[in-house]
Each structure stands twice: as structure tokens, then as C-alpha cells.
Amino acid sequence: MNFETSELTQQVAQTARDFAQQHIKPYVMDWDESQTFPVEVFKEMGKLGLMGVLVPEKYEGAGLTYLEYVAILQEIGKVCGSVGLSVAAHNSLCTGHIMAFGNEEQKQKYLPKLATAQWLGAWGLTEPNTGSDAGNMKTTAVRDGDHWVLNGTKCWITHGKSGDVAVVIARTGEPRSKDNATAFVVERGTPGFSGGKKENKLGMRASETAEMIFDNCRIPDANRLGEVGAGFKQSLKVLDGGRISIAALSLGIAKGAYEASVQYSKERHQFDQPIANFQGISFKLADMATEIMAAELLTLQACDLKIRGEQMTKEAAMAKYYASEVAVKVANDAVQIFGGYGYTKDFPVEKYYRDSKLCTIGEGTSEIQKLVISREVLKA
């Protein structure tokens, strides 16, 4: 790997940094308190190419690599984890699935609208009783001539109510049988497709998380992504890339908490000196800096493999697992450094603390990442 950051990556990061400072930072706590999903902000990001980072230019995307994508998510995550989460879900899950497994007609139809944020994307795999146990999903798609009829409920879906288009994985075979799921594109407004309950969350409160409900939802076979029965295998590949997204978002949250802690430790005085002078504080900062750098290197390694088209299931899982756990630890230590002030909403670290926890759960819990890693290790 070449560890030198390219000029292009630096420029893209600066664009995301400037946008976050101007259009996101002033409103972060208002959105968090009211659980407002700021749709117009994503429309503006679409104009800058931040919502179609990896989409080729011929589909009106930015045509960038995972290195630029990770840089963007870090810069946005430093300011607001909620906005970063929605950017990640839109880019890597919905858009990424269509980009990887859609046919040319589907790509021409959907990618330009997604890449420019004319449409927001959702991705539906998880269900109320089948989170990691996706082979037992209850949402079904039954073929009826040249159409499919979908029935069931998906939960914990980013943009479940507000998304304009969703990639949905539904069971087309018997429960727990091999190759029993298929992916479909479902547009908002299709009869029988509706948004359900919006979740009231601990953190990431400005990122909409809601149910998607399918009640005899009839869609044409032209909306099927890839072969019948290939949906779960497709999802695993999509999640490999999605785990890099969450690793990058975790890094952004961790760096935001760390940078706020460094600044505060220099400004806060006790016993006539900055608290940064005390070993109890400085050692926390040392641990933060070391663990963030380790997490970043794991993430860049996964990016490098992804860009080169090599197998990176293990490396993506390692990056997601470690970076998300580091984000929680760094945010926790940041609250401790801030003391009583860290527990109030007048200072930024309590939000980093609340937001960070989701990173250890979404797109596969830390326990699932360990399962993935151990399986890959034992293969060798």
C-alpha cells in the first residue's frame, strides 16, 4: 500500500469538510433534539457528488474510489454521525447493490437519480425476527406471471419512510433452504409499499430509521436484481463494502471526539494548569490517538483490497469491528475528560458517545464480525 494521501483525496476531503462546517454543524443539535431528517441537505450534497461517490461518471456519479469515499465519511462523521450514516447507507447499500448487480437498463434507470440525490435510497434485509438470521426471513416474493408479489415487513431501515427507491431482499424459496432469497428494486408509490413505524433512537437521531411494509406489493420481473435465489449472496458482497462505510463513519466519530478532547484538555484548567498536563488525561489521549490510527490502517487496508478487486471479507470485518469498538471507547473517554460538562448537551462529546454505539450494531454486530473473521481465519 501507498500511505501517501493523493491530492485528489485531499481535495475531496476538503470539500466534504467545508460542506459539513457550513451546512451541517450549525444545525446538528436542533436536528438531534427534534429527530429531523434533513432531506434538503442530502439534495445539496448530491450536487457536489457526495451521494454518488463511487458511481461512474456515465451514470452522473463522481466516479471516485473507496479512498475518497472513506475520506468523505470521516469528515461528515466528525461533525454529525447521523448525516454520515445516511450518506453511507445511500451510497454503499442501495446504490452499491444496484451498481454491482443491476443490468444496464436498471443502472441507466436508477443510478443517475441516486447519484445526484434526486432520489434517496433504502436497503431492506433486516426483519423484526430475523436480524443476522436472514435465511429465515418472513418477507416473501411469489411469482405471478411476469410480476412478483411481495408481502412482509422490514425493520431498522435507513430511509424506510423517506426513501424514493429501495432494494429489498425477499424470500423466494423455503426457509433456511439454499439460495432462497432474491433482490428487487421497489419504487416509492408502488401500491402495497409503505413506510411504517419510525424508531425513537438513543443516537443517530437525525438519520431516519423506520419500517418498510409490503402488503401484496406487485412489481414487474424487470425490477429483479440478478438471478432468482442470488439475493443473499449479493447481500453478503454488498455488506463487505458497507462494513468499510461503517468503519469510516466510526473513524469520523472517534476523530471528532478525540479532537474535541485535545482542545478541551488544553483549555480547561485545574490546580492552576491545563488538565492536559495531568498523566490521567494525557494517557487517555495517547490511547485514543494510537487506537484511531490502528483503526484507520485497518480501514485503508480493506479499501486497498476493494479497489484492486481482491477478496476482502475478513479485512472489511476487521476494520468495521475494530473501528466501531474504538469509536465507543474514544467517545466514552472523551466524556470522562470533559467531566460533568461532557454529560451535558452544551458540549459535543455526549452526542459522539450516543452516536458511536450504533456503529457496533449496524451492518452486522461486533459479534457477527468476530464470526466472519473467525470463519475466514479457519479457512486458512
Short mmCIF file of C-alpha atoms in Angstrom, two decimals:
data_model
loop_
_atom_site.label_atom_id
_atom_site.label_comp_id
_atom_site.label_asym_id
_atom_site.label_seq_id
_atom_site.Cartn_x
_atom_site.Cartn_y
_atom_site.Cartn_z
CA MET A 1 0.00 0.00 0.00
CA ASN A 2 0.97 3.59 -0.66
CA PHE A 3 0.18 5.51 2.53
CA GLU A 4 0.56 8.93 0.93
CA THR A 5 -2.78 10.68 0.55
CA SER A 6 -3.30 11.80 -3.03
CA GLU A 7 -4.07 15.38 -3.94
CA LEU A 8 -7.49 14.28 -5.23
CA THR A 9 -8.37 12.60 -1.92
CA GLN A 10 -7.27 15.71 -0.03
CA GLN A 11 -9.40 17.95 -2.25
CA VAL A 12 -12.45 15.73 -1.88
CA ALA A 13 -11.97 15.62 1.90
CA GLN A 14 -11.73 19.42 1.98
CA THR A 15 -14.97 19.73 0.01
CA ALA A 16 -16.76 17.45 2.49
CA ARG A 17 -15.17 19.30 5.43
CA ASP A 18 -16.26 22.71 4.16
CA PHE A 19 -19.79 21.49 3.45
CA ALA A 20 -20.10 19.93 6.90
CA GLN A 21 -18.90 23.07 8.65
CA GLN A 22 -21.23 25.35 6.69
CA HIS A 23 -24.37 23.29 6.14
CA ILE A 24 -24.41 20.69 8.93
CA LYS A 25 -22.59 21.85 12.06
CA PRO A 26 -24.86 24.84 12.88
CA TYR A 27 -27.94 22.60 12.97
CA VAL A 28 -26.64 19.36 14.49
CA MET A 29 -28.25 19.61 17.90
CA ASP A 30 -31.54 21.02 16.58
CA TRP A 31 -31.87 18.05 14.23
CA ASP A 32 -30.86 15.66 17.00
CA GLU A 33 -33.34 17.01 19.53
CA SER A 34 -36.24 17.09 17.07
CA GLN A 35 -35.20 13.92 15.19
CA THR A 36 -35.41 15.90 11.97
CA PHE A 37 -34.22 14.10 8.86
CA PRO A 38 -32.75 16.99 6.81
CA VAL A 39 -33.66 15.83 3.30
CA GLU A 40 -32.62 19.11 1.66
CA VAL A 41 -29.06 18.74 2.99
CA PHE A 42 -28.74 15.47 1.09
CA LYS A 43 -30.07 17.12 -2.05
CA GLU A 44 -27.30 19.72 -1.73
CA MET A 45 -24.70 17.01 -1.18
CA GLY A 46 -25.96 15.38 -4.34
CA LYS A 47 -24.97 18.47 -6.30
CA LEU A 48 -21.40 18.04 -5.04
CA GLY A 49 -21.21 14.36 -5.92
CA LEU A 50 -21.23 13.22 -2.30
CA MET A 51 -24.26 10.98 -2.81
CA GLY A 52 -22.84 9.13 -5.79
CA VAL A 53 -19.21 8.92 -4.75
CA LEU A 54 -18.49 5.50 -6.29
CA VAL A 55 -20.93 5.71 -9.21
CA PRO A 56 -19.21 6.01 -12.62
CA GLU A 57 -19.45 9.36 -14.36
CA LYS A 58 -21.51 7.89 -17.21
CA TYR A 59 -24.32 7.44 -14.67
CA GLU A 60 -23.82 11.02 -13.35
CA GLY A 61 -21.76 9.90 -10.37
CA ALA A 62 -18.45 11.24 -9.10
CA GLY A 63 -16.53 8.17 -10.26
CA LEU A 64 -14.22 8.19 -7.23
CA THR A 65 -12.63 5.34 -5.25
CA TYR A 66 -13.15 3.95 -1.78
CA LEU A 67 -10.26 6.13 -0.55
CA GLU A 68 -12.21 9.29 -1.35
CA TYR A 69 -15.40 7.71 -0.03
CA VAL A 70 -13.76 6.94 3.33
CA ALA A 71 -12.37 10.48 3.50
CA ILE A 72 -15.85 11.93 2.91
CA LEU A 73 -17.49 9.79 5.59
CA GLN A 74 -14.79 10.68 8.10
CA GLU A 75 -15.22 14.42 7.54
CA ILE A 76 -19.01 14.24 7.83
CA GLY A 77 -18.82 11.84 10.78
CA LYS A 78 -16.61 14.27 12.68
CA VAL A 79 -19.47 16.77 12.58
CA CYS A 80 -22.61 14.60 12.61
CA GLY A 81 -22.80 10.83 12.78
CA SER A 82 -26.46 10.89 11.72
CA VAL A 83 -25.79 12.58 8.41
CA GLY A 84 -22.76 10.36 7.87
CA LEU A 85 -24.86 7.25 8.47
CA SER A 86 -27.43 8.28 5.88
CA VAL A 87 -24.72 9.12 3.34
CA ALA A 88 -23.18 5.68 3.94
CA ALA A 89 -26.47 3.77 3.63
CA HIS A 90 -27.43 5.60 0.44
CA ASN A 91 -24.04 5.16 -1.24
CA SER A 92 -22.93 1.68 -0.24
CA LEU A 93 -26.17 -0.23 0.27
CA CYS A 94 -28.95 0.82 -2.09
CA THR A 95 -26.82 2.47 -4.78
CA GLY A 96 -23.99 -0.01 -4.31
CA HIS A 97 -26.31 -3.01 -4.74
CA ILE A 98 -27.78 -1.71 -7.99
CA MET A 99 -24.33 -0.75 -9.26
CA ALA A 100 -22.91 -4.20 -8.50
CA PHE A 101 -25.80 -6.44 -9.58
CA GLY A 102 -28.17 -4.42 -11.75
CA ASN A 103 -28.33 -4.89 -15.50
CA GLU A 104 -27.58 -2.00 -17.83
CA GLU A 105 -31.21 -0.98 -18.14
CA GLN A 106 -31.59 -0.87 -14.35
CA LYS A 107 -28.38 1.10 -13.94
CA GLN A 108 -29.48 3.65 -16.53
CA LYS A 109 -32.86 3.99 -14.83
CA TYR A 110 -31.82 4.28 -11.18
CA LEU A 111 -28.17 5.28 -10.76
CA PRO A 112 -28.38 8.85 -12.18
CA LYS A 113 -31.27 9.70 -9.85
CA LEU A 114 -29.49 8.15 -6.85
CA ALA A 115 -26.07 9.62 -7.63
CA THR A 116 -27.48 13.15 -7.79
CA ALA A 117 -29.76 12.62 -4.76
CA GLN A 118 -32.81 13.32 -6.88
CA TRP A 119 -33.86 10.08 -5.22
CA LEU A 120 -32.82 8.82 -1.79
CA GLY A 121 -32.14 5.10 -1.47
CA ALA A 122 -33.03 2.49 1.16
CA TRP A 123 -31.93 -1.13 1.54
CA GLY A 124 -34.05 -3.77 3.20
CA LEU A 125 -32.67 -7.02 4.61
CA THR A 126 -33.38 -6.97 8.37
CA GLU A 127 -36.73 -8.07 9.79
CA PRO A 128 -38.26 -7.99 13.30
CA ASN A 129 -37.41 -11.65 13.99
CA THR A 130 -34.54 -12.20 11.59
CA GLY A 131 -31.63 -9.84 12.01
CA SER A 132 -28.46 -11.81 11.41
CA ASP A 133 -30.61 -14.91 10.77
CA ALA A 134 -31.52 -13.73 7.28
CA GLY A 135 -32.01 -17.26 5.93
CA ASN A 136 -35.24 -17.44 7.94
CA MET A 137 -36.74 -14.16 6.72
CA LYS A 138 -40.52 -13.89 6.61
CA THR A 139 -40.87 -11.35 3.79
CA THR A 140 -41.75 -13.33 0.68
CA ALA A 141 -41.87 -12.69 -3.05
CA VAL A 142 -44.16 -15.01 -5.00
CA ARG A 143 -44.00 -15.09 -8.78
CA ASP A 144 -47.22 -14.33 -10.66
CA GLY A 145 -46.58 -14.41 -14.39
CA ASP A 146 -44.29 -11.51 -15.30
CA HIS A 147 -44.67 -9.99 -11.83
CA TRP A 148 -43.77 -10.70 -8.21
CA VAL A 149 -46.00 -10.13 -5.19
CA LEU A 150 -44.17 -9.04 -2.01
CA ASN A 151 -45.55 -9.47 1.50
CA GLY A 152 -43.84 -8.79 4.82
CA THR A 153 -42.13 -6.16 6.94
CA LYS A 154 -38.55 -4.94 7.06
CA CYS A 155 -37.28 -3.05 10.11
CA TRP A 156 -34.35 -0.81 11.13
CA ILE A 157 -34.23 0.53 7.59
CA THR A 158 -32.36 3.79 6.98
CA HIS A 159 -34.75 5.99 4.95
CA GLY A 160 -37.52 3.42 5.40
CA LYS A 161 -40.18 6.15 5.15
CA SER A 162 -38.45 8.84 3.09
CA GLY A 163 -36.50 6.76 0.59
CA ASP A 164 -37.68 7.13 -3.01
CA VAL A 165 -36.45 3.69 -4.02
CA ALA A 166 -35.45 0.60 -2.06
CA VAL A 167 -33.51 -2.55 -2.76
CA VAL A 168 -35.42 -5.28 -0.93
CA ILE A 169 -34.30 -8.84 -0.29
CA ALA A 170 -37.25 -11.22 -0.07
CA ARG A 171 -37.52 -14.97 0.38
CA THR A 172 -38.35 -16.81 -2.85
CA GLY A 173 -37.66 -20.33 -1.54
CA GLU A 174 -38.29 -22.37 1.57
CA PRO A 175 -36.98 -21.07 4.95
CA ARG A 176 -33.32 -21.96 5.55
CA SER A 177 -33.02 -23.64 2.15
CA LYS A 178 -30.08 -22.87 -0.10
CA ASP A 179 -30.36 -19.82 -2.39
CA ASN A 180 -33.77 -18.92 -1.01
CA ALA A 181 -33.72 -15.12 -1.38
CA THR A 182 -33.90 -12.68 -4.29
CA ALA A 183 -33.27 -8.92 -4.51
CA PHE A 184 -35.77 -6.49 -6.04
CA VAL A 185 -35.95 -2.75 -6.66
CA VAL A 186 -39.17 -1.22 -5.33
CA GLU A 187 -40.09 2.39 -6.02
CA ARG A 188 -41.95 4.56 -3.53
CA GLY A 189 -45.54 4.97 -4.65
CA THR A 190 -45.89 1.35 -5.74
CA PRO A 191 -49.28 0.13 -4.42
CA GLY A 192 -48.80 -2.01 -1.32
CA PHE A 193 -45.44 -0.44 -0.36
CA SER A 194 -45.49 1.91 2.64
CA GLY A 195 -43.36 3.20 5.47
CA GLY A 196 -44.16 2.07 9.00
CA LYS A 197 -43.01 2.99 12.48
CA LYS A 198 -40.13 5.45 12.75
CA GLU A 199 -37.76 4.42 15.55
CA ASN A 200 -37.07 6.72 18.52
CA LYS A 201 -33.33 6.12 18.93
CA LEU A 202 -30.60 6.72 21.51
CA GLY A 203 -28.27 8.24 18.91
CA MET A 204 -28.08 8.90 15.17
CA ARG A 205 -31.40 10.64 15.73
CA ALA A 206 -31.33 12.77 12.58
CA SER A 207 -30.94 9.68 10.39
CA GLU A 208 -34.34 8.21 9.68
CA THR A 209 -34.74 4.58 10.76
CA ALA A 210 -38.12 3.04 10.01
CA GLU A 211 -40.10 0.01 8.89
CA MET A 212 -40.90 -0.82 5.28
CA ILE A 213 -44.18 -2.67 4.85
CA PHE A 214 -45.21 -4.75 1.84
CA ASP A 215 -48.87 -5.73 1.52
CA ASN A 216 -49.50 -7.55 -1.74
CA CYS A 217 -46.99 -5.22 -3.35
CA ARG A 218 -46.88 -6.12 -7.04
CA ILE A 219 -43.72 -5.37 -9.03
CA PRO A 220 -42.58 -6.41 -12.52
CA ASP A 221 -39.91 -9.04 -13.04
CA ALA A 222 -37.87 -6.26 -14.67
CA ASN A 223 -37.25 -4.98 -11.13
CA ARG A 224 -35.46 -8.18 -10.10
CA LEU A 225 -31.73 -7.73 -9.46
CA GLY A 226 -29.75 -10.67 -10.79
CA GLU A 227 -30.81 -14.29 -10.71
CA VAL A 228 -33.63 -15.74 -8.66
CA GLY A 229 -32.11 -17.09 -5.43
CA ALA A 230 -28.98 -14.92 -5.57
CA GLY A 231 -30.21 -12.24 -3.16
CA PHE A 232 -28.44 -13.39 -0.02
CA LYS A 233 -25.12 -13.95 -1.77
CA GLN A 234 -25.43 -10.48 -3.29
CA SER A 235 -26.17 -9.03 0.15
CA LEU A 236 -23.03 -10.52 1.67
CA LYS A 237 -20.92 -8.86 -1.02
CA VAL A 238 -22.74 -5.55 -0.55
CA LEU A 239 -22.17 -5.78 3.20
CA ASP A 240 -18.41 -6.23 2.67
CA GLY A 241 -18.34 -2.74 1.16
CA GLY A 242 -20.87 -1.48 3.69
CA ARG A 243 -18.59 -2.52 6.54
CA ILE A 244 -15.88 -0.25 5.17
CA SER A 245 -18.51 2.51 5.27
CA ILE A 246 -19.24 1.92 8.94
CA ALA A 247 -15.53 1.69 9.72
CA ALA A 248 -15.04 5.09 8.06
CA LEU A 249 -18.02 6.58 9.89
CA SER A 250 -16.66 5.18 13.17
CA LEU A 251 -13.32 6.82 12.44
CA GLY A 252 -15.04 10.14 11.86
CA ILE A 253 -16.92 9.95 15.16
CA ALA A 254 -13.77 8.85 17.02
CA LYS A 255 -11.69 11.64 15.49
CA GLY A 256 -14.37 14.21 16.30
CA ALA A 257 -14.44 13.12 19.95
CA TYR A 258 -10.64 12.96 20.12
CA GLU A 259 -10.09 16.41 18.61
CA ALA A 260 -12.67 17.94 20.96
CA SER A 261 -10.90 16.25 23.90
CA VAL A 262 -7.45 17.54 22.91
CA GLN A 263 -8.77 21.09 22.60
CA TYR A 264 -10.71 20.94 25.86
CA SER A 265 -7.78 19.44 27.80
CA LYS A 266 -5.63 22.40 26.77
CA GLU A 267 -8.25 24.99 27.69
CA ARG A 268 -9.60 23.51 30.93
CA HIS A 269 -7.51 24.48 33.97
CA GLN A 270 -7.40 22.79 37.35
CA PHE A 271 -4.83 23.43 40.08
CA ASP A 272 -3.51 26.37 38.02
CA GLN A 273 -2.61 24.33 34.93
CA PRO A 274 -4.25 22.75 31.87
CA ILE A 275 -5.65 19.31 32.61
CA ALA A 276 -3.63 18.05 29.62
CA ASN A 277 -0.61 18.26 31.94
CA PHE A 278 -2.01 15.50 34.14
CA GLN A 279 -0.98 11.98 33.28
CA GLY A 280 -4.50 10.66 33.84
CA ILE A 281 -5.66 12.84 30.94
CA SER A 282 -2.62 12.72 28.67
CA PHE A 283 -2.50 8.91 28.76
CA LYS A 284 -6.16 8.79 27.68
CA LEU A 285 -5.27 11.00 24.73
CA ALA A 286 -2.32 8.75 23.89
CA ASP A 287 -4.57 5.68 23.85
CA MET A 288 -7.14 7.50 21.72
CA ALA A 289 -4.57 8.57 19.13
CA THR A 290 -2.98 5.12 18.92
CA GLU A 291 -6.25 3.22 18.58
CA ILE A 292 -7.63 5.65 15.99
CA MET A 293 -4.51 5.24 13.88
CA ALA A 294 -4.70 1.44 14.11
CA ALA A 295 -8.37 1.53 13.08
CA GLU A 296 -7.57 3.82 10.18
CA LEU A 297 -4.84 1.50 8.90
CA LEU A 298 -7.22 -1.47 9.02
CA THR A 299 -9.80 0.55 7.10
CA LEU A 300 -7.30 1.66 4.46
CA GLN A 301 -6.14 -1.93 4.02
CA ALA A 302 -9.72 -3.01 3.29
CA CYS A 303 -10.10 -0.08 0.88
CA ASP A 304 -6.94 -1.06 -0.94
CA LEU A 305 -8.16 -4.63 -1.44
CA LYS A 306 -11.60 -3.41 -2.53
CA ILE A 307 -10.11 -1.05 -5.11
CA ARG A 308 -7.91 -3.82 -6.51
CA GLY A 309 -10.90 -6.15 -6.75
CA GLU A 310 -9.48 -8.69 -4.33
CA GLN A 311 -11.28 -10.69 -1.66
CA MET A 312 -11.64 -8.54 1.46
CA THR A 313 -14.39 -10.12 3.57
CA LYS A 314 -12.04 -10.68 6.51
CA GLU A 315 -10.34 -7.29 6.25
CA ALA A 316 -13.63 -5.38 5.96
CA ALA A 317 -15.00 -7.22 9.00
CA MET A 318 -11.80 -6.49 10.96
CA ALA A 319 -11.95 -2.80 10.05
CA LYS A 320 -15.63 -2.48 10.96
CA TYR A 321 -15.28 -4.44 14.19
CA TYR A 322 -12.20 -2.64 15.47
CA ALA A 323 -13.08 0.88 14.30
CA SER A 324 -16.59 0.74 15.76
CA GLU A 325 -15.35 -0.50 19.13
CA VAL A 326 -12.65 2.19 19.10
CA ALA A 327 -15.30 4.84 18.40
CA VAL A 328 -17.25 3.77 21.50
CA LYS A 329 -14.12 3.69 23.67
CA VAL A 330 -12.83 7.05 22.45
CA ALA A 331 -16.23 8.68 22.89
CA ASN A 332 -16.51 7.23 26.39
CA ASP A 333 -13.07 8.57 27.33
CA ALA A 334 -13.96 11.93 25.80
CA VAL A 335 -16.97 12.25 28.11
CA GLN A 336 -14.68 11.37 31.03
CA ILE A 337 -12.14 14.03 30.04
CA PHE A 338 -14.88 16.64 29.84
CA GLY A 339 -16.16 15.56 33.25
CA GLY A 340 -19.55 16.97 34.20
CA TYR A 341 -19.58 19.15 31.08
CA GLY A 342 -19.24 16.02 28.96
CA TYR A 343 -22.58 14.81 30.26
CA THR A 344 -24.41 17.91 29.04
CA LYS A 345 -25.71 18.79 25.60
CA ASP A 346 -23.85 22.11 25.68
CA PHE A 347 -20.67 20.26 24.70
CA PRO A 348 -20.25 17.93 21.69
CA VAL A 349 -18.94 14.72 23.23
CA GLU A 350 -22.22 13.39 24.65
CA LYS A 351 -23.55 13.17 21.09
CA TYR A 352 -20.44 11.37 19.87
CA TYR A 353 -21.00 8.98 22.78
CA ARG A 354 -24.62 8.29 21.80
CA ASP A 355 -23.92 8.05 18.08
CA SER A 356 -20.92 5.76 18.37
CA LYS A 357 -22.81 2.79 19.78
CA LEU A 358 -24.82 2.22 16.63
CA CYS A 359 -21.58 1.54 14.73
CA THR A 360 -21.09 -1.66 16.77
CA ILE A 361 -24.58 -2.85 15.80
CA GLY A 362 -25.49 -1.73 12.27
CA GLU A 363 -24.45 -3.79 9.22
CA GLY A 364 -23.57 -6.71 11.47
CA THR A 365 -22.89 -6.54 15.21
CA SER A 366 -19.40 -6.84 16.63
CA GLU A 367 -20.24 -10.44 17.47
CA ILE A 368 -21.15 -11.15 13.83
CA GLN A 369 -17.89 -9.53 12.71
CA LYS A 370 -15.99 -11.90 15.01
CA LEU A 371 -17.91 -14.79 13.47
CA VAL A 372 -17.00 -13.64 9.95
CA ILE A 373 -13.35 -13.10 10.90
CA SER A 374 -13.01 -16.45 12.66
CA ARG A 375 -14.55 -18.30 9.72
CA GLU A 376 -12.11 -16.64 7.33
CA VAL A 377 -9.18 -17.36 9.64
CA LEU A 378 -10.15 -21.02 9.98
CA LYS A 379 -10.48 -21.40 6.19
CA ALA A 380 -6.73 -20.84 6.01
#
